[in-house]
């Protein structure tokens, strides 16, 4: 008897297909990949003269928040909107009827999110360095932190996005359910404003969710260590960030595996 | 061996008893059609067999496995079946060949993608984006994806809805060819002529129960039902229902001394029989 291909092998094939499909959807490519750059341009220009402590420019502060919220937009937001749309048109049910396992579908999505994150980060770096004098991270340990934040952040955001895809009842309504959550989280998590300037209750709400920790982690990569004094805990708290992202990843994977819906009814 | 064996299948949605005790046995190599009006329990039954829905009671075996089978066993079971659903409108940004080629990678013994495209008559659309296909072409792609894994058992749900007559004929030829290759097929359809052209046996389901299982020719006593002979006598059309149409025709032949004006001998069509069976309820 012939062997059916492994889940990992099919996951890679799904990933290639997902990237191919995504790259042909011009509107979503432009929106997903250029939106952070556009936000960077707007906020960077508006707050150009704003002086932050420790000689940090607003753009330098902002790029940390943009990369962190890029992880949430690209993973959580896009999956929680596009998966219900795929479900609406019967694409998921058809996949369910094949020997392809759910894990391959999830791996494919994770690959798509990672590829689109890499492109997005490259664009943000290029744009930030060229037009807003953003300084790149220096030193191996900063890059190491950056790398695990991106990997763990992408995985976490993908898993929660897949898990959350059961919440919107239809693809058409998905955006209305998902987008406000992301925008509110961005305001609460210190993406657009300096986190410690926010009211305490907002800070406490934000601390439950991953975006606050991703943003804080990214600050540890892009801002000088002297900035730690400005943080709520007067520390980068990267260990805690790691733990909280792992907890959310486990929650996301658990619900993705247990509750994923292939069929609209 | 039977590819499908169902005993006492039951399924309710709240107070609605969609399937109330269905029994089915479908031997390997057969094309079996399930007929019934909307809401009769047709889709529920088929989706339980396909492993998409759970059941409340009864025994179900498809290719020797319970469709509830999960994990690796479930994958091996799905490797042996093909499913053509009512509609799927995804993957518009991929080409036909990219999609068929990708799906072929899911199976242990796939057919060759170009051969499948040729079989469904889509070889000329191979490089076209799926979103640019017509409804009928898209339906043929659905079928291509259903048979790419060389299934032993193929589920076809309303396969020719939206086809023009020519495309339907071509599709029927494809299905007969698949049967020739040894594929067993469970077909649900609204078209009685389709069931008659393709099916070895048909089952009529209504109100959650199988009313009858028979060959299309014998369903509802069709083969033994009375024939109607009609002819013109002067300016009157006359009809006579009879068990012996040949003797009626012989008698008329003698009466007219040759050619009988406007002679027809008809038996009830499958559609007539079907509509009587389901109580004249149109869909």
Short mmCIF file of C-alpha atoms in Angstrom, two decimals:
data_model
loop_
_atom_site.label_atom_id
_atom_site.label_comp_id
_atom_site.label_asym_id
_atom_site.label_seq_id
_atom_site.Cartn_x
_atom_site.Cartn_y
_atom_site.Cartn_z
CA UNK A 1 0.00 0.00 0.00
CA UNK A 2 1.31 3.43 -0.91
CA UNK A 3 1.99 5.85 1.88
CA UNK A 4 0.09 9.08 2.25
CA UNK A 5 2.39 12.13 2.51
CA UNK A 6 3.35 13.30 6.00
CA UNK A 7 1.53 16.19 7.66
CA UNK A 8 4.70 18.29 7.65
CA UNK A 9 5.34 17.69 3.95
CA UNK A 10 1.77 18.70 3.11
CA UNK A 11 2.08 21.69 5.45
CA UNK A 12 5.05 22.95 3.41
CA UNK A 13 3.09 22.46 0.18
CA UNK A 14 0.17 24.35 1.70
CA UNK A 15 2.56 27.15 2.69
CA UNK A 16 3.87 27.52 -0.87
CA UNK A 17 0.30 27.56 -2.19
CA UNK A 18 -0.87 30.09 0.41
CA UNK A 19 2.01 32.45 -0.41
CA UNK A 20 1.32 32.08 -4.12
CA UNK A 21 -2.37 32.86 -3.63
CA UNK A 22 -1.66 35.80 -1.35
CA UNK A 23 0.87 37.33 -3.73
CA UNK A 24 -1.79 37.40 -6.46
CA UNK A 25 -4.28 39.36 -4.39
CA UNK A 26 -2.92 42.80 -5.16
CA UNK A 27 -5.18 44.76 -2.79
CA UNK A 28 -4.42 42.66 0.25
CA UNK A 29 -0.70 42.59 -0.57
CA UNK A 30 -0.61 46.37 -0.69
CA UNK A 31 -2.79 46.77 2.38
CA UNK A 32 -1.02 44.20 4.54
CA UNK A 33 2.54 45.01 3.60
CA UNK A 34 2.42 48.76 3.06
CA UNK A 35 -0.05 49.77 5.76
CA UNK A 36 2.56 49.71 8.55
CA UNK A 37 4.87 51.80 6.38
CA UNK A 38 2.09 54.32 5.74
CA UNK A 39 1.30 54.51 9.48
CA UNK A 40 4.99 54.97 10.16
CA UNK A 41 5.10 57.83 7.65
CA UNK A 42 2.06 59.55 9.19
CA UNK A 43 2.97 59.19 12.85
CA UNK A 44 6.67 59.78 12.19
CA UNK A 45 5.86 63.07 10.46
CA UNK A 46 3.25 64.27 12.96
CA UNK A 47 5.40 63.62 16.03
CA UNK A 48 8.71 64.46 14.42
CA UNK A 49 9.51 67.16 16.96
CA UNK A 50 8.38 65.18 20.00
CA UNK A 51 11.30 64.51 22.33
CA UNK A 52 11.18 61.34 24.37
CA UNK A 53 13.46 60.65 27.37
CA UNK A 54 16.99 59.27 26.92
CA UNK A 55 17.30 61.09 23.57
CA UNK A 56 14.95 58.59 21.86
CA UNK A 57 13.16 59.88 18.75
CA UNK A 58 9.46 59.16 18.30
CA UNK A 59 10.20 57.20 15.12
CA UNK A 60 12.57 54.94 17.02
CA UNK A 61 9.87 54.34 19.64
CA UNK A 62 7.24 53.88 16.98
CA UNK A 63 9.03 51.26 14.88
CA UNK A 64 9.01 48.91 17.87
CA UNK A 65 5.24 49.31 18.12
CA UNK A 66 4.76 48.98 14.36
CA UNK A 67 6.61 45.68 14.16
CA UNK A 68 4.75 44.34 17.19
CA UNK A 69 1.36 45.35 15.84
CA UNK A 70 2.42 44.05 12.41
CA UNK A 71 2.58 40.63 14.05
CA UNK A 72 -0.97 41.03 15.33
CA UNK A 73 -2.34 42.47 12.06
CA UNK A 74 -0.70 39.94 9.80
CA UNK A 75 -1.43 36.92 11.94
CA UNK A 76 -4.43 37.36 14.18
CA UNK A 77 -6.38 39.96 12.22
CA UNK A 78 -5.88 38.62 8.70
CA UNK A 79 -6.51 34.97 9.65
CA UNK A 80 -9.55 35.71 11.81
CA UNK A 81 -11.03 37.50 8.77
CA UNK A 82 -9.88 35.36 5.83
CA UNK A 83 -10.56 31.92 7.35
CA UNK A 84 -14.31 32.64 7.79
CA UNK A 85 -14.31 33.83 4.16
CA UNK A 86 -12.71 30.56 3.00
CA UNK A 87 -15.27 28.72 5.08
CA UNK A 88 -18.16 30.68 3.50
CA UNK A 89 -17.23 29.70 -0.05
CA UNK A 90 -16.88 26.01 0.81
CA UNK A 91 -13.11 25.85 0.44
CA UNK A 92 -12.52 24.52 3.94
CA UNK A 93 -15.18 21.84 3.67
CA UNK A 94 -13.58 20.58 0.47
CA UNK A 95 -10.21 20.36 2.23
CA UNK A 96 -11.86 18.50 5.12
CA UNK A 97 -12.96 15.85 2.61
CA UNK A 98 -9.37 15.10 1.55
CA UNK A 99 -6.65 13.18 3.42
CA UNK A 100 -4.92 16.48 4.22
CA UNK A 101 -4.82 16.80 8.03
CA UNK A 102 -5.78 19.98 9.90
CA UNK A 103 -2.19 20.38 11.12
CA UNK A 104 -1.00 20.81 7.50
CA UNK A 105 -3.53 23.57 6.97
CA UNK A 106 -2.29 25.32 10.13
CA UNK A 107 1.38 24.92 9.13
CA UNK A 108 0.54 26.44 5.74
CA UNK A 109 -1.00 29.47 7.43
CA UNK A 110 2.02 29.83 9.74
CA UNK A 111 4.33 29.84 6.69
CA UNK A 112 2.22 32.49 4.97
CA UNK A 113 2.29 34.69 8.09
CA UNK A 114 6.06 34.29 8.52
CA UNK A 115 6.81 35.17 4.91
CA UNK A 116 4.59 38.20 4.99
CA UNK A 117 6.15 39.31 8.32
CA UNK A 118 9.65 39.10 6.85
CA UNK A 119 8.67 41.25 3.87
CA UNK A 120 6.87 43.71 6.12
CA UNK A 121 9.84 44.07 8.47
CA UNK A 122 12.25 44.56 5.58
CA UNK A 123 10.02 47.35 4.22
CA UNK A 124 9.71 49.01 7.64
CA UNK A 125 13.47 48.83 8.21
CA UNK A 126 14.28 50.23 4.80
CA UNK A 127 11.74 53.01 5.06
CA UNK A 128 12.58 53.85 8.68
CA UNK A 129 16.32 54.01 8.08
CA UNK A 130 16.01 56.01 4.86
CA UNK A 131 13.43 58.60 5.87
CA UNK A 132 13.21 58.67 9.67
CA UNK A 133 16.80 57.99 10.75
CA UNK A 134 15.75 54.87 12.64
CA UNK A 135 18.70 53.03 14.15
CA UNK A 136 18.90 49.29 13.55
CA UNK A 137 19.38 47.03 16.59
CA UNK A 138 23.02 46.70 17.59
CA UNK A 139 24.71 43.66 19.07
CA UNK A 140 24.07 39.94 18.88
CA UNK A 141 21.89 39.76 21.98
CA UNK A 142 19.45 42.37 20.60
CA UNK A 143 19.19 40.47 17.34
CA UNK A 144 18.69 37.23 19.24
CA UNK A 145 15.82 38.80 21.22
CA UNK A 146 14.42 40.19 17.96
CA UNK A 147 14.51 36.77 16.32
CA UNK A 148 12.70 34.88 19.07
CA UNK A 149 10.16 37.67 19.41
CA UNK A 150 9.34 37.43 15.70
CA UNK A 151 9.20 33.64 15.69
CA UNK A 152 7.20 33.27 18.88
CA UNK A 153 5.07 36.32 18.06
CA UNK A 154 4.19 34.97 14.60
CA UNK A 155 3.36 31.52 15.97
CA UNK A 156 1.26 32.98 18.77
CA UNK A 157 -0.58 35.39 16.47
CA UNK A 158 -1.22 32.64 13.90
CA UNK A 159 -2.58 30.25 16.52
CA UNK A 160 -4.87 32.83 18.12
CA UNK A 161 -6.06 33.98 14.68
CA UNK A 162 -6.98 30.41 13.69
CA UNK A 163 -8.67 29.83 17.05
CA UNK A 164 -10.59 33.11 16.80
CA UNK A 165 -11.79 32.29 13.26
CA UNK A 166 -14.71 30.34 14.78
CA UNK A 167 -16.11 33.53 16.34
CA UNK A 168 -17.27 35.49 13.24
CA UNK A 169 -20.43 33.83 11.89
CA UNK A 170 -19.70 34.84 8.31
CA UNK A 171 -16.82 36.13 6.25
CA UNK A 172 -18.70 39.31 5.53
CA UNK A 173 -19.12 40.17 9.20
CA UNK A 174 -15.65 39.04 10.25
CA UNK A 175 -13.91 42.34 9.74
CA UNK A 176 -16.45 44.16 11.91
CA UNK A 177 -15.81 41.72 14.76
CA UNK A 178 -12.03 41.50 14.50
CA UNK A 179 -10.77 44.94 13.49
CA UNK A 180 -12.08 46.89 16.52
CA UNK A 181 -10.39 44.42 18.86
CA UNK A 182 -7.05 45.00 17.15
CA UNK A 183 -7.38 48.78 17.05
CA UNK A 184 -8.35 49.00 20.73
CA UNK A 185 -5.50 46.69 21.68
CA UNK A 186 -3.09 48.88 19.74
CA UNK A 187 -4.17 51.97 21.66
CA UNK A 188 -4.07 50.16 25.01
CA UNK A 189 -0.72 48.50 24.38
CA UNK A 190 1.44 51.54 23.78
CA UNK A 191 1.81 51.20 20.02
CA UNK A 192 0.79 54.78 19.21
CA UNK A 193 1.55 56.43 22.55
CA UNK A 194 4.18 55.97 25.20
CA UNK A 195 2.83 53.13 27.33
CA UNK A 196 3.55 54.71 30.70
CA UNK A 197 1.57 57.84 29.68
CA UNK A 198 -1.60 55.73 29.50
CA UNK A 199 -4.06 55.48 32.44
CA UNK A 200 -3.22 52.66 34.85
CA UNK A 201 -6.41 50.70 34.10
CA UNK A 202 -5.57 50.66 30.39
CA UNK A 203 -2.11 49.40 31.18
CA UNK A 204 -3.58 46.65 33.32
CA UNK A 205 -6.05 45.54 30.65
CA UNK A 206 -3.29 45.58 28.03
CA UNK A 207 -1.05 43.42 30.22
CA UNK A 208 -3.43 40.47 29.78
CA UNK A 209 -2.90 40.40 26.00
CA UNK A 210 0.18 39.58 23.93
CA UNK A 211 0.45 42.87 22.02
CA UNK A 212 1.60 44.85 25.06
CA UNK A 213 4.35 42.31 25.67
CA UNK A 214 5.40 42.13 22.04
CA UNK A 215 5.63 45.92 21.93
CA UNK A 216 7.63 46.02 25.15
CA UNK A 217 9.90 43.26 23.86
CA UNK A 218 10.48 45.17 20.63
CA UNK A 219 11.38 48.28 22.65
CA UNK A 220 14.09 46.21 24.32
CA UNK A 221 15.45 45.61 20.82
CA UNK A 222 15.15 49.11 19.35
CA UNK A 223 15.62 51.45 22.34
CA UNK A 224 18.77 51.96 24.43
CA UNK A 225 18.91 49.99 27.69
CA UNK A 226 18.79 53.29 29.60
CA UNK A 227 15.09 53.44 28.57
CA UNK A 228 14.29 50.60 30.98
CA UNK A 229 13.80 53.22 33.71
CA UNK A 230 10.78 54.47 31.71
CA UNK A 231 9.04 51.08 31.73
CA UNK A 232 6.36 50.29 34.29
CA UNK A 233 8.52 47.62 35.91
CA UNK A 234 11.70 49.63 35.25
CA UNK A 235 12.90 46.59 33.34
CA UNK A 236 12.43 45.04 29.86
CA UNK A 237 10.90 41.95 31.50
CA UNK A 238 11.82 39.79 28.50
CA UNK A 239 11.51 36.60 30.55
CA UNK A 240 7.93 37.47 31.43
CA UNK A 241 7.19 38.38 27.80
CA UNK A 242 8.45 34.96 26.78
CA UNK A 243 6.23 33.22 29.34
CA UNK A 244 3.10 35.16 28.43
CA UNK A 245 3.58 34.56 24.70
CA UNK A 246 4.03 30.83 25.37
CA UNK A 247 0.81 30.77 27.42
CA UNK A 248 -1.12 32.48 24.59
CA UNK A 249 0.44 30.14 22.04
CA UNK A 250 -0.72 27.11 24.02
CA UNK A 251 -4.22 28.58 24.39
CA UNK A 252 -4.33 29.35 20.65
CA UNK A 253 -3.15 25.91 19.57
CA UNK A 254 -5.51 24.18 22.00
CA UNK A 255 -8.60 25.97 20.69
CA UNK A 256 -7.45 25.72 17.05
CA UNK A 257 -7.15 21.96 17.32
CA UNK A 258 -10.31 21.43 19.37
CA UNK A 259 -12.72 23.95 17.94
CA UNK A 260 -11.73 24.64 14.32
CA UNK A 261 -14.79 24.88 12.05
CA UNK A 262 -14.53 23.57 8.49
CA UNK A 263 -18.15 24.02 7.59
CA UNK A 264 -20.44 27.03 7.79
CA UNK A 265 -23.28 25.21 9.58
CA UNK B 1 -18.02 -6.75 -0.55
CA UNK B 2 -20.27 -3.75 0.05
CA UNK B 3 -18.63 -0.33 -0.15
CA UNK B 4 -21.45 1.19 1.88
CA UNK B 5 -23.45 -0.58 4.58
CA UNK B 6 -25.95 1.39 6.66
CA UNK B 7 -28.33 -0.02 9.29
CA UNK B 8 -30.91 1.93 11.26
CA UNK B 9 -29.32 5.35 10.67
CA UNK B 10 -30.96 8.15 12.65
CA UNK B 11 -30.25 11.85 12.98
CA UNK B 12 -32.28 14.68 14.50
CA UNK B 13 -31.73 18.40 14.67
CA UNK B 14 -33.58 19.46 17.79
CA UNK B 15 -37.22 18.48 17.19
CA UNK B 16 -36.68 17.78 13.50
CA UNK B 17 -36.12 14.10 12.69
CA UNK B 18 -34.10 14.43 9.48
CA UNK B 19 -33.22 10.75 9.13
CA UNK B 20 -35.52 8.24 10.85
CA UNK B 21 -33.98 4.83 10.27
CA UNK B 22 -32.23 4.43 6.93
CA UNK B 23 -30.81 1.11 5.68
CA UNK B 24 -28.59 0.93 2.61
CA UNK B 25 -26.29 -1.68 1.05
CA UNK B 26 -24.23 -0.67 -1.94
CA UNK B 27 -21.98 -3.28 -3.52
CA UNK B 28 -18.59 -2.40 -5.00
CA UNK B 29 -18.62 -1.22 -8.60
CA UNK B 30 -22.18 0.06 -8.55
CA UNK B 31 -23.51 3.50 -9.41
CA UNK B 32 -26.18 4.13 -6.83
CA UNK B 33 -28.47 7.17 -6.96
CA UNK B 34 -30.21 8.65 -3.96
CA UNK B 35 -33.32 10.58 -4.96
CA UNK B 36 -35.55 12.69 -2.82
CA UNK B 37 -37.00 16.17 -2.42
CA UNK B 38 -35.19 18.87 -0.45
CA UNK B 39 -35.50 18.23 3.26
CA UNK B 40 -36.03 14.49 2.76
CA UNK B 41 -32.82 13.59 4.60
CA UNK B 42 -30.71 13.06 1.49
CA UNK B 43 -27.93 15.52 2.31
CA UNK B 44 -27.84 14.52 5.98
CA UNK B 45 -27.47 10.85 5.05
CA UNK B 46 -24.73 11.52 2.53
CA UNK B 47 -22.84 13.88 4.85
CA UNK B 48 -22.85 11.25 7.59
CA UNK B 49 -21.37 8.76 5.11
CA UNK B 50 -18.75 11.35 4.09
CA UNK B 51 -17.74 11.87 7.72
CA UNK B 52 -18.92 15.50 7.81
CA UNK B 53 -21.72 14.92 10.29
CA UNK B 54 -22.27 12.84 13.40
CA UNK B 55 -25.24 10.48 13.78
CA UNK B 56 -27.58 9.78 16.65
CA UNK B 57 -28.05 6.06 16.08
CA UNK B 58 -27.34 3.24 13.67
CA UNK B 59 -24.38 1.44 12.16
CA UNK B 60 -22.43 2.88 9.25
CA UNK B 61 -19.58 1.29 7.35
CA UNK B 62 -17.93 2.99 4.37
CA UNK B 63 -15.15 0.97 2.73
CA UNK B 64 -15.12 -1.10 5.91
CA UNK B 65 -14.61 1.87 8.24
CA UNK B 66 -16.85 3.97 10.42
CA UNK B 67 -16.74 7.51 8.92
CA UNK B 68 -16.13 8.80 12.46
CA UNK B 69 -12.57 7.44 12.18
CA UNK B 70 -10.03 10.12 13.14
CA UNK B 71 -6.30 10.71 13.01
CA UNK B 72 -4.05 8.61 10.78
CA UNK B 73 -6.77 6.01 10.20
CA UNK B 74 -9.06 8.82 9.09
CA UNK B 75 -6.46 10.06 6.63
CA UNK B 76 -6.02 6.57 5.17
CA UNK B 77 -9.77 6.24 4.83
CA UNK B 78 -10.08 9.65 3.11
CA UNK B 79 -7.25 8.62 0.80
CA UNK B 80 -9.64 6.04 -0.67
CA UNK B 81 -12.72 8.22 -1.15
CA UNK B 82 -13.49 11.22 -3.35
CA UNK B 83 -16.09 13.86 -2.57
CA UNK B 84 -17.66 16.33 -4.98
CA UNK B 85 -19.65 18.78 -2.89
CA UNK B 86 -22.47 21.00 -4.07
CA UNK B 87 -20.32 24.07 -4.53
CA UNK B 88 -16.92 25.43 -3.70
CA UNK B 89 -15.86 28.86 -4.91
CA UNK B 90 -12.45 29.19 -3.30
CA UNK B 91 -8.92 29.52 -4.66
CA UNK B 92 -9.91 31.99 -7.39
CA UNK B 93 -6.35 33.26 -7.65
CA UNK B 94 -4.84 29.90 -8.58
CA UNK B 95 -4.81 28.35 -12.02
CA UNK B 96 -6.67 25.15 -12.79
CA UNK B 97 -3.52 23.07 -13.14
CA UNK B 98 -1.92 24.52 -9.99
CA UNK B 99 -4.97 23.53 -7.98
CA UNK B 100 -5.32 20.05 -9.42
CA UNK B 101 -1.58 19.46 -9.06
CA UNK B 102 -1.67 20.64 -5.45
CA UNK B 103 -4.60 18.37 -4.54
CA UNK B 104 -2.88 15.42 -6.20
CA UNK B 105 -0.17 15.80 -3.55
CA UNK B 106 -2.66 14.93 -0.80
CA UNK B 107 -3.10 11.32 -1.97
CA UNK B 108 -1.00 8.17 -1.94
CA UNK B 109 -1.83 7.10 -5.49
CA UNK B 110 -3.02 10.15 -7.43
CA UNK B 111 -4.03 10.18 -11.07
CA UNK B 112 -1.93 12.36 -13.36
CA UNK B 113 -3.23 15.96 -13.27
CA UNK B 114 -3.20 16.41 -17.09
CA UNK B 115 -5.10 13.15 -17.57
CA UNK B 116 -7.75 14.23 -15.09
CA UNK B 117 -8.10 17.62 -16.78
CA UNK B 118 -8.50 15.87 -20.13
CA UNK B 119 -11.10 13.51 -18.65
CA UNK B 120 -13.27 16.40 -17.42
CA UNK B 121 -12.67 18.41 -20.60
CA UNK B 122 -10.70 21.21 -18.99
CA UNK B 123 -7.33 20.69 -20.68
CA UNK B 124 -7.69 23.92 -22.63
CA UNK B 125 -8.37 25.83 -19.41
CA UNK B 126 -5.34 24.37 -17.67
CA UNK B 127 -3.54 27.70 -17.30
CA UNK B 128 -6.64 29.81 -16.60
CA UNK B 129 -7.28 31.39 -13.21
CA UNK B 130 -10.14 29.66 -11.45
CA UNK B 131 -12.00 32.92 -10.96
CA UNK B 132 -12.23 33.29 -14.74
CA UNK B 133 -13.97 29.93 -15.24
CA UNK B 134 -17.66 29.68 -16.12
CA UNK B 135 -20.04 27.93 -13.73
CA UNK B 136 -19.96 24.69 -15.70
CA UNK B 137 -16.16 24.74 -15.99
CA UNK B 138 -15.89 25.31 -12.27
CA UNK B 139 -18.16 22.32 -11.67
CA UNK B 140 -15.91 20.20 -13.85
CA UNK B 141 -12.94 21.35 -11.78
CA UNK B 142 -14.84 20.22 -8.65
CA UNK B 143 -15.19 16.81 -10.25
CA UNK B 144 -11.50 16.77 -11.23
CA UNK B 145 -10.55 17.43 -7.60
CA UNK B 146 -12.93 14.67 -6.47
CA UNK B 147 -11.33 12.01 -8.69
CA UNK B 148 -7.67 13.11 -8.56
CA UNK B 149 -6.92 10.67 -5.73
CA UNK B 150 -8.15 7.60 -7.70
CA UNK B 151 -10.95 6.99 -5.19
CA UNK B 152 -12.49 3.56 -4.75
CA UNK B 153 -15.71 5.31 -3.80
CA UNK B 154 -16.87 8.64 -5.20
CA UNK B 155 -19.61 10.82 -3.70
CA UNK B 156 -21.29 13.08 -6.26
CA UNK B 157 -23.70 15.67 -4.93
CA UNK B 158 -25.87 17.25 -7.65
CA UNK B 159 -22.93 17.04 -10.07
CA UNK B 160 -24.49 18.53 -13.20
CA UNK B 161 -26.49 21.43 -11.77
CA UNK B 162 -25.95 24.35 -14.13
CA UNK B 163 -24.61 22.24 -17.02
CA UNK B 164 -25.87 22.71 -20.55
CA UNK B 165 -27.26 19.53 -22.18
CA UNK B 166 -24.06 18.85 -24.11
CA UNK B 167 -21.88 19.17 -21.03
CA UNK B 168 -24.22 16.85 -19.14
CA UNK B 169 -23.88 14.16 -21.79
CA UNK B 170 -20.09 14.51 -21.68
CA UNK B 171 -20.19 14.30 -17.90
CA UNK B 172 -22.32 11.15 -17.97
CA UNK B 173 -19.78 9.54 -20.29
CA UNK B 174 -17.05 10.43 -17.79
CA UNK B 175 -18.98 8.84 -14.93
CA UNK B 176 -19.56 5.67 -16.93
CA UNK B 177 -15.86 5.55 -17.71
CA UNK B 178 -15.06 5.87 -13.99
CA UNK B 179 -17.37 2.98 -13.25
CA UNK B 180 -15.59 1.06 -15.98
CA UNK B 181 -12.37 1.64 -14.01
CA UNK B 182 -14.01 0.03 -10.98
CA UNK B 183 -15.02 3.15 -9.05
CA UNK B 184 -18.17 2.83 -6.95
CA UNK B 185 -20.32 5.94 -7.04
CA UNK B 186 -23.00 7.34 -4.76
CA UNK B 187 -24.90 10.00 -6.66
CA UNK B 188 -27.51 12.43 -5.43
CA UNK B 189 -29.37 14.31 -8.10
CA UNK B 190 -32.47 16.33 -8.87
CA UNK B 191 -32.53 15.10 -12.46
CA UNK B 192 -34.45 11.91 -12.96
CA UNK B 193 -33.08 11.44 -16.47
CA UNK B 194 -29.60 11.59 -14.97
CA UNK B 195 -30.43 8.85 -12.48
CA UNK B 196 -31.96 6.81 -15.27
CA UNK B 197 -28.95 7.23 -17.55
CA UNK B 198 -26.31 6.49 -14.92
CA UNK B 199 -27.61 4.53 -11.98
CA UNK B 200 -27.62 0.75 -11.61
CA UNK B 201 -29.98 1.18 -8.70
CA UNK B 202 -31.87 4.09 -7.20
CA UNK B 203 -33.25 4.68 -3.73
CA UNK B 204 -36.05 7.12 -3.09
CA UNK B 205 -35.87 8.82 0.28
CA UNK B 206 -38.69 10.89 1.71
CA UNK B 207 -39.36 12.23 5.17
CA UNK B 208 -36.22 10.57 6.55
CA UNK B 209 -37.03 7.07 5.32
CA UNK B 210 -36.09 5.01 2.27
CA UNK B 211 -39.34 4.29 0.42
CA UNK B 212 -37.92 1.94 -2.17
CA UNK B 213 -34.66 0.66 -3.61
CA UNK B 214 -34.79 -0.67 -7.16
CA UNK B 215 -33.37 -0.41 -10.66
CA UNK B 216 -34.55 2.71 -12.52
CA UNK B 217 -36.59 0.49 -14.88
CA UNK B 218 -38.43 -1.28 -12.07
CA UNK B 219 -38.90 1.51 -9.56
CA UNK B 220 -42.44 1.85 -8.25
CA UNK B 221 -43.60 -1.10 -10.37
CA UNK B 222 -42.74 0.88 -13.46
CA UNK B 223 -41.84 -2.18 -15.57
CA UNK B 224 -45.14 -3.89 -14.85
CA UNK B 225 -47.36 -0.84 -14.80
CA UNK B 226 -49.97 -0.41 -17.47
CA UNK B 227 -48.94 1.06 -20.78
CA UNK B 228 -51.01 3.72 -22.45
CA UNK B 229 -51.79 3.30 -26.17
CA UNK B 230 -53.03 6.38 -27.96
CA UNK B 231 -54.07 6.94 -31.57
CA UNK B 232 -56.25 9.13 -33.75
CA UNK B 233 -59.67 7.94 -34.81
CA UNK B 234 -61.22 10.48 -37.19
CA UNK B 235 -60.73 13.81 -35.41
CA UNK B 236 -60.60 12.23 -31.95
CA UNK B 237 -57.54 11.17 -29.95
CA UNK B 238 -58.29 7.90 -28.20
CA UNK B 239 -56.33 6.34 -25.35
CA UNK B 240 -56.42 2.94 -23.74
CA UNK B 241 -54.58 1.77 -20.62
CA UNK B 242 -53.58 -1.87 -20.90
CA UNK B 243 -51.39 -4.65 -19.61
CA UNK B 244 -51.07 -6.03 -23.16
CA UNK B 245 -50.21 -3.12 -25.47
CA UNK B 246 -49.05 -5.46 -28.23
CA UNK B 247 -52.46 -7.06 -28.61
CA UNK B 248 -54.11 -3.63 -28.57
CA UNK B 249 -51.80 -2.51 -31.37
CA UNK B 250 -52.48 -5.72 -33.32
CA UNK B 251 -56.22 -5.17 -32.95
CA UNK B 252 -55.89 -1.53 -34.09
CA UNK B 253 -53.71 -2.61 -36.98
CA UNK B 254 -56.45 -4.90 -38.17
CA UNK B 255 -59.09 -2.20 -37.57
CA UNK B 256 -57.27 0.40 -39.68
CA UNK B 257 -56.08 -2.15 -42.17
CA UNK B 258 -52.49 -0.94 -41.95
CA UNK B 259 -50.86 2.15 -40.44
CA UNK B 260 -52.43 3.38 -37.17
CA UNK B 261 -52.71 7.20 -37.20
CA UNK B 262 -50.50 8.97 -34.60
CA UNK B 263 -49.81 5.80 -32.65
CA UNK B 264 -47.89 6.06 -29.36
CA UNK B 265 -47.31 3.50 -26.63
CA UNK B 266 -46.01 5.01 -23.39
CA UNK B 267 -45.13 3.80 -19.97
CA UNK B 268 -44.82 6.14 -16.99
CA UNK B 269 -41.48 7.96 -16.95
CA UNK B 270 -39.18 7.65 -13.97
CA UNK B 271 -40.25 11.17 -13.10
CA UNK B 272 -43.97 10.21 -13.10
CA UNK B 273 -43.24 7.27 -10.82
CA UNK B 274 -41.01 9.34 -8.56
CA UNK B 275 -43.55 12.13 -8.17
CA UNK B 276 -46.27 9.62 -7.29
CA UNK B 277 -43.97 8.01 -4.73
CA UNK B 278 -43.14 11.24 -2.92
CA UNK B 279 -46.80 12.23 -2.95
CA UNK B 280 -46.69 14.61 -5.87
CA UNK B 281 -44.59 17.10 -3.93
CA UNK B 282 -42.48 19.13 -6.30
CA UNK B 283 -39.16 20.52 -5.14
#
